[in-house]
CSV table of C-alpha atoms in Angstrom, one decimal:
chain,number,residue,atom,x,y,z
B,1,MET,CA,0.0,0.0,0.0
B,2,ILE,CA,1.0,3.6,-0.7
B,3,TRP,CA,-0.8,6.5,1.0
B,4,VAL,CA,-0.1,10.2,0.5
B,5,THR,CA,-1.0,13.3,2.5
B,6,GLY,CA,-0.2,17.0,2.5
B,7,ASP,CA,1.9,19.2,4.7
B,8,THR,CA,2.3,18.1,8.3
B,9,HIS,CA,4.5,20.8,9.8
B,10,ALA,CA,5.6,18.4,12.5
B,11,CYS,CA,2.0,17.8,13.6
B,12,PHE,CA,2.0,14.0,13.1
B,13,GLU,CA,-1.2,13.2,15.1
B,14,ARG,CA,-2.8,12.9,11.7
B,15,LEU,CA,-0.9,9.6,11.3
B,16,SER,CA,-2.0,8.2,14.7
B,17,THR,CA,-3.8,4.9,14.7
B,18,LYS,CA,-7.0,6.6,15.8
B,19,ASN,CA,-7.0,9.0,12.8
B,20,PHE,CA,-5.4,6.6,10.3
B,21,PRO,CA,-6.6,3.1,11.3
B,22,GLU,CA,-5.7,1.6,7.9
B,23,GLN,CA,-2.1,1.4,9.2
B,24,LYS,CA,-3.1,-1.7,11.1
B,25,GLU,CA,-2.9,-3.6,7.9
B,26,MET,CA,0.5,-2.1,6.8
B,27,THR,CA,4.1,-3.2,7.1
B,28,LYS,CA,7.4,-1.5,6.6
B,29,ASP,CA,7.1,-2.4,2.9
B,30,ASP,CA,4.2,0.0,2.8
B,31,TYR,CA,4.5,3.8,2.6
B,32,VAL,CA,3.0,7.0,3.7
B,33,ILE,CA,4.3,10.0,1.7
B,34,VAL,CA,4.2,13.6,2.9
B,35,LEU,CA,4.1,16.2,0.2
B,36,GLY,CA,6.5,18.7,1.7
B,37,ASP,CA,6.6,20.9,4.8
B,38,PHE,CA,7.3,17.7,6.8
B,39,GLY,CA,8.7,19.7,9.6
B,40,GLY,CA,10.2,16.8,11.4
B,41,ILE,CA,13.7,18.3,10.9
B,42,TRP,CA,13.2,21.8,12.1
B,43,ASP,CA,14.9,22.6,15.4
B,44,TYR,CA,17.9,24.9,15.4
B,45,GLN,CA,21.2,23.0,15.1
B,46,THR,CA,20.1,19.8,16.7
B,47,SER,CA,17.0,17.9,17.6
B,48,GLY,CA,15.2,18.9,20.8
B,49,LYS,CA,13.2,16.5,22.9
B,50,THR,CA,9.9,17.1,21.1
B,51,GLU,CA,11.4,16.6,17.7
B,52,LEU,CA,13.2,13.4,18.8
B,53,TYR,CA,10.0,12.1,20.3
B,54,TRP,CA,8.0,12.5,17.0
B,55,LEU,CA,10.8,11.1,14.8
B,56,ASN,CA,11.0,8.0,17.1
B,57,TRP,CA,7.2,7.8,17.1
B,58,LEU,CA,7.2,7.7,13.3
B,59,GLU,CA,10.0,5.2,13.3
B,60,ASP,CA,7.9,2.9,15.5
B,61,LYS,CA,4.9,3.0,13.1
B,62,PRO,CA,4.2,-0.2,11.1
B,63,PHE,CA,4.8,1.7,7.8
B,64,THR,CA,7.7,3.5,6.2
B,65,THR,CA,7.5,7.3,6.1
B,66,LEU,CA,8.7,9.2,3.0
B,67,PHE,CA,8.6,12.9,2.4
B,68,ILE,CA,9.7,15.5,-0.1
B,69,ASP,CA,10.9,18.8,1.3
B,70,GLY,CA,8.8,22.0,1.4
B,71,ASN,CA,9.8,25.6,2.0
B,72,HIS,CA,9.5,25.1,5.8
B,73,GLU,CA,12.3,22.6,6.5
B,74,ASN,CA,15.7,23.2,8.3
B,75,TYR,CA,17.8,22.6,5.2
B,76,ASP,CA,21.1,23.0,7.1
B,77,ARG,CA,20.2,19.9,9.1
B,78,LEU,CA,18.2,18.0,6.5
B,79,TYR,CA,21.0,18.0,4.0
B,80,ALA,CA,23.5,16.9,6.6
B,81,TYR,CA,21.9,13.5,6.8
B,82,PRO,CA,23.6,10.6,4.9
B,83,VAL,CA,22.7,10.2,1.2
B,84,LYS,CA,22.0,6.7,-0.1
B,85,GLU,CA,20.5,5.2,-3.2
B,86,TRP,CA,17.1,3.7,-2.6
B,87,ASN,CA,14.6,2.2,-5.0
B,88,GLY,CA,16.2,4.0,-8.0
B,89,GLY,CA,16.7,7.4,-6.5
B,90,LEU,CA,18.7,9.3,-3.9
B,91,VAL,CA,17.4,9.9,-0.4
B,92,HIS,CA,18.5,11.3,2.9
B,93,GLU,CA,18.1,8.6,5.5
B,94,ILE,CA,16.6,10.1,8.7
B,95,ARG,CA,15.8,6.9,10.4
B,96,PRO,CA,15.9,3.3,9.1
B,97,SER,CA,12.3,3.8,7.9
B,98,ILE,CA,12.1,7.6,7.5
B,99,PHE,CA,13.5,8.9,4.2
B,100,HIS,CA,13.6,12.3,2.5
B,101,LEU,CA,13.0,11.8,-1.2
B,102,MET,CA,15.5,14.2,-2.8
B,103,ARG,CA,14.8,16.6,-5.7
B,104,GLY,CA,14.8,15.4,-9.3
B,105,GLN,CA,14.7,11.7,-8.5
B,106,VAL,CA,12.6,8.9,-10.0
B,107,PHE,CA,11.7,6.1,-7.6
B,108,THR,CA,10.1,2.8,-8.3
B,109,LEU,CA,7.7,1.8,-5.5
B,110,GLN,CA,5.4,-1.2,-5.7
B,111,GLY,CA,5.7,-1.3,-9.5
B,112,LYS,CA,4.9,2.4,-10.0
B,113,THR,CA,7.3,5.3,-10.8
B,114,PHE,CA,7.4,8.5,-8.9
B,115,PHE,CA,9.2,11.7,-9.9
B,116,THR,CA,9.9,13.9,-6.8
B,117,PHE,CA,10.8,17.5,-6.6
B,118,GLY,CA,10.5,19.4,-3.3
B,119,GLY,CA,10.9,23.0,-2.4
B,120,ALA,CA,8.7,26.1,-2.8
B,121,ASN,CA,9.0,29.9,-2.6
B,122,SER,CA,7.8,31.1,0.8
B,123,HIS,CA,4.8,33.4,0.8
B,124,ASP,CA,5.1,34.6,4.4
B,125,ILE,CA,8.2,36.8,3.9
B,126,SER,CA,6.8,39.9,2.4
B,127,ASP,CA,8.5,42.2,5.0
B,128,GLY,CA,11.9,40.5,4.5
B,129,ILE,CA,14.5,38.1,5.8
B,130,LEU,CA,16.5,39.1,8.9
B,131,GLU,CA,19.8,37.7,10.2
B,132,PHE,CA,19.8,35.9,13.5
B,133,ASP,CA,21.3,38.7,15.5
B,134,ASP,CA,19.2,41.5,13.9
B,135,PRO,CA,17.9,43.8,16.8
B,136,ARG,CA,14.6,44.3,14.9
B,137,ILE,CA,13.4,40.7,15.4
B,138,LYS,CA,11.6,41.2,18.7
B,139,ASP,CA,9.8,44.3,17.5
B,140,TRP,CA,8.8,42.8,14.2
B,141,ARG,CA,7.4,39.8,15.9
B,142,ARG,CA,5.4,42.0,18.3
B,143,THR,CA,4.0,44.1,15.4
B,144,GLY,CA,3.1,41.0,13.3
B,145,LYS,CA,5.4,41.7,10.4
B,146,MET,CA,5.7,38.9,7.8
B,147,PHE,CA,9.3,37.9,8.0
B,148,ARG,CA,11.6,35.0,8.7
B,149,VAL,CA,15.1,34.6,10.1
B,150,ASN,CA,18.0,33.3,7.9
B,151,HIS,CA,19.2,29.8,8.9
B,152,PHE,CA,16.6,29.7,11.7
B,153,SER,CA,13.2,29.8,10.1
B,154,TRP,CA,14.2,30.4,6.4
B,155,TRP,CA,16.7,28.9,4.1
B,156,GLU,CA,17.8,29.9,0.6
B,157,ARG,CA,17.7,26.2,-0.4
B,158,GLU,CA,13.9,26.3,-0.4
B,159,LEU,CA,14.4,27.0,-4.1
B,160,PRO,CA,16.4,24.5,-6.2
B,161,SER,CA,19.9,24.8,-7.5
B,162,GLU,CA,20.6,24.6,-11.2
B,163,GLU,CA,22.2,21.2,-10.5
B,164,GLU,CA,19.0,19.9,-9.0
B,165,MET,CA,16.9,21.1,-11.8
B,166,LEU,CA,19.2,19.5,-14.4
B,167,GLU,CA,19.3,16.3,-12.4
B,168,GLY,CA,15.5,16.2,-12.6
B,169,ILE,CA,15.4,16.7,-16.4
B,170,LYS,CA,18.1,14.1,-16.9
B,171,ASN,CA,16.3,11.5,-14.8
B,172,LEU,CA,13.0,12.1,-16.5
B,173,GLU,CA,14.7,11.8,-20.0
B,174,GLU,CA,16.2,8.4,-18.9
B,175,CYS,CA,12.7,7.1,-18.2
B,176,GLY,CA,11.3,8.4,-21.5
B,177,ASN,CA,9.7,11.5,-19.8
B,178,LYS,CA,6.9,9.2,-18.5
B,179,VAL,CA,6.1,8.4,-14.9
B,180,ASP,CA,3.0,7.2,-13.0
B,181,PHE,CA,3.1,10.0,-10.4
B,182,VAL,CA,4.7,13.4,-10.0
B,183,LEU,CA,5.1,14.5,-6.4
B,184,THR,CA,6.0,18.1,-5.6
B,185,HIS,CA,5.4,20.7,-2.9
B,186,CYS,CA,4.4,23.7,-5.0
B,187,THR,CA,3.2,23.0,-8.5
B,188,ALA,CA,3.6,24.2,-12.1
B,189,SER,CA,2.9,27.8,-12.9
B,190,SER,CA,-0.2,27.2,-15.0
B,191,THR,CA,-1.8,24.9,-12.3
B,192,GLN,CA,-1.0,27.4,-9.6
B,193,ALA,CA,-2.6,30.2,-11.6
B,194,VAL,CA,-5.8,28.2,-12.1
B,195,MET,CA,-6.2,27.2,-8.5
B,196,SER,CA,-5.4,30.6,-7.0
B,197,GLN,CA,-7.1,32.6,-9.8
B,198,GLY,CA,-3.8,34.4,-10.3
B,199,PHE,CA,-3.1,35.3,-6.7
B,200,TYR,CA,0.2,33.3,-6.5
B,201,LYS,CA,2.8,34.5,-9.0
B,202,SER,CA,5.2,32.3,-10.9
B,203,ASP,CA,8.8,31.9,-9.8
B,204,THR,CA,11.9,29.9,-10.8
B,205,LEU,CA,10.6,26.7,-9.4
B,206,THR,CA,7.0,26.9,-10.6
B,207,ASP,CA,8.3,27.8,-14.1
B,208,TYR,CA,10.7,24.8,-14.0
B,209,LEU,CA,7.8,22.6,-13.0
B,210,GLU,CA,5.8,24.0,-15.9
B,211,ASP,CA,8.5,22.8,-18.2
B,212,VAL,CA,8.3,19.4,-16.5
B,213,LYS,CA,4.5,19.4,-17.0
B,214,CYS,CA,4.8,20.2,-20.7
B,215,LYS,CA,7.4,17.5,-21.3
B,216,THR,CA,6.2,14.6,-19.1
B,217,GLU,CA,3.5,12.1,-19.4
B,218,TYR,CA,2.0,11.3,-16.0
B,219,ASP,CA,-1.2,9.8,-14.5
B,220,TYR,CA,-1.4,12.0,-11.5
B,221,TRP,CA,0.5,15.1,-10.1
B,222,LEU,CA,0.1,15.4,-6.4
B,223,PHE,CA,1.3,18.5,-4.4
B,224,GLY,CA,0.9,20.3,-1.1
B,225,HIS,CA,2.0,23.8,-0.1
B,226,TYR,CA,-1.3,25.7,-0.5
B,227,HIS,CA,-3.2,24.2,2.5
B,228,VAL,CA,-6.3,23.2,0.6
B,229,ASN,CA,-7.7,19.9,-0.7
B,230,GLN,CA,-8.6,20.6,-4.3
B,231,ASN,CA,-8.8,18.7,-7.6
B,232,VAL,CA,-7.5,21.4,-9.8
B,233,THR,CA,-7.8,19.1,-12.8
B,234,ALA,CA,-8.6,15.4,-13.2
B,235,LYS,CA,-4.8,14.8,-12.9
B,236,ASP,CA,-3.5,17.7,-10.8
B,237,ILE,CA,-4.5,17.4,-7.2
B,238,CYS,CA,-3.6,19.6,-4.2
B,239,MET,CA,-3.6,17.9,-0.8
B,240,TYR,CA,-3.6,19.0,2.7
B,241,GLU,CA,-5.2,17.1,5.6
B,242,GLN,CA,-6.5,14.2,3.6
B,243,ILE,CA,-4.7,10.8,3.6
B,244,VAL,CA,-5.4,9.1,0.3
B,245,ARG,CA,-4.4,5.7,-0.9
B,246,LEU,CA,-2.6,5.6,-4.3
B,247,ILE,CA,-1.9,1.9,-4.5
């Protein structure tokens, strides 16, 4: 079985046995995939007690947890985990059964192919990015400004490098530009424009994903980021709190 859900932001109660009883029939050969903003690797510099508790809690689940990255991840720590090849693509191994599916990879899971590409442009930084020691932080928090702090609550790596984008194109070409599922955090520019009626503007990543959309044959494209559950088209689906079985 393969199940998928939207952003968790480290609130993993969604995957409790009470809320997700289907896991009683699952094993470590079955998967739950989080479509970015996993949030399980977030604490500054090292895991605190709460973060460790939830990572261990997930590791103890009967299924294997997979996630792509969103714009709200601690990239300094996430990218420090060991990289290994797993089911055809590259992952960061967080725990023996918790894996970060890296950008631009094609994985084969239970006979189906999945193209993964995490990341997104943050929408909650309209007032700017401050450095950790900036004296304005306290006042900006008090007055409700929309900002984040570099290497504490925001990372430049939320948007992909040229190398990651080229890796994705190369891997798609190697499988004939055809996969069963595309899994991303944000989505292609045209899909984003339709679902938001033009509210969200295109950026480097959404334009890249637009190119992927034009060149790739896929059955379903599943994404998170926008905190809604919405079938934008018959093939392009935004997910948030729902947990849906794919296979």
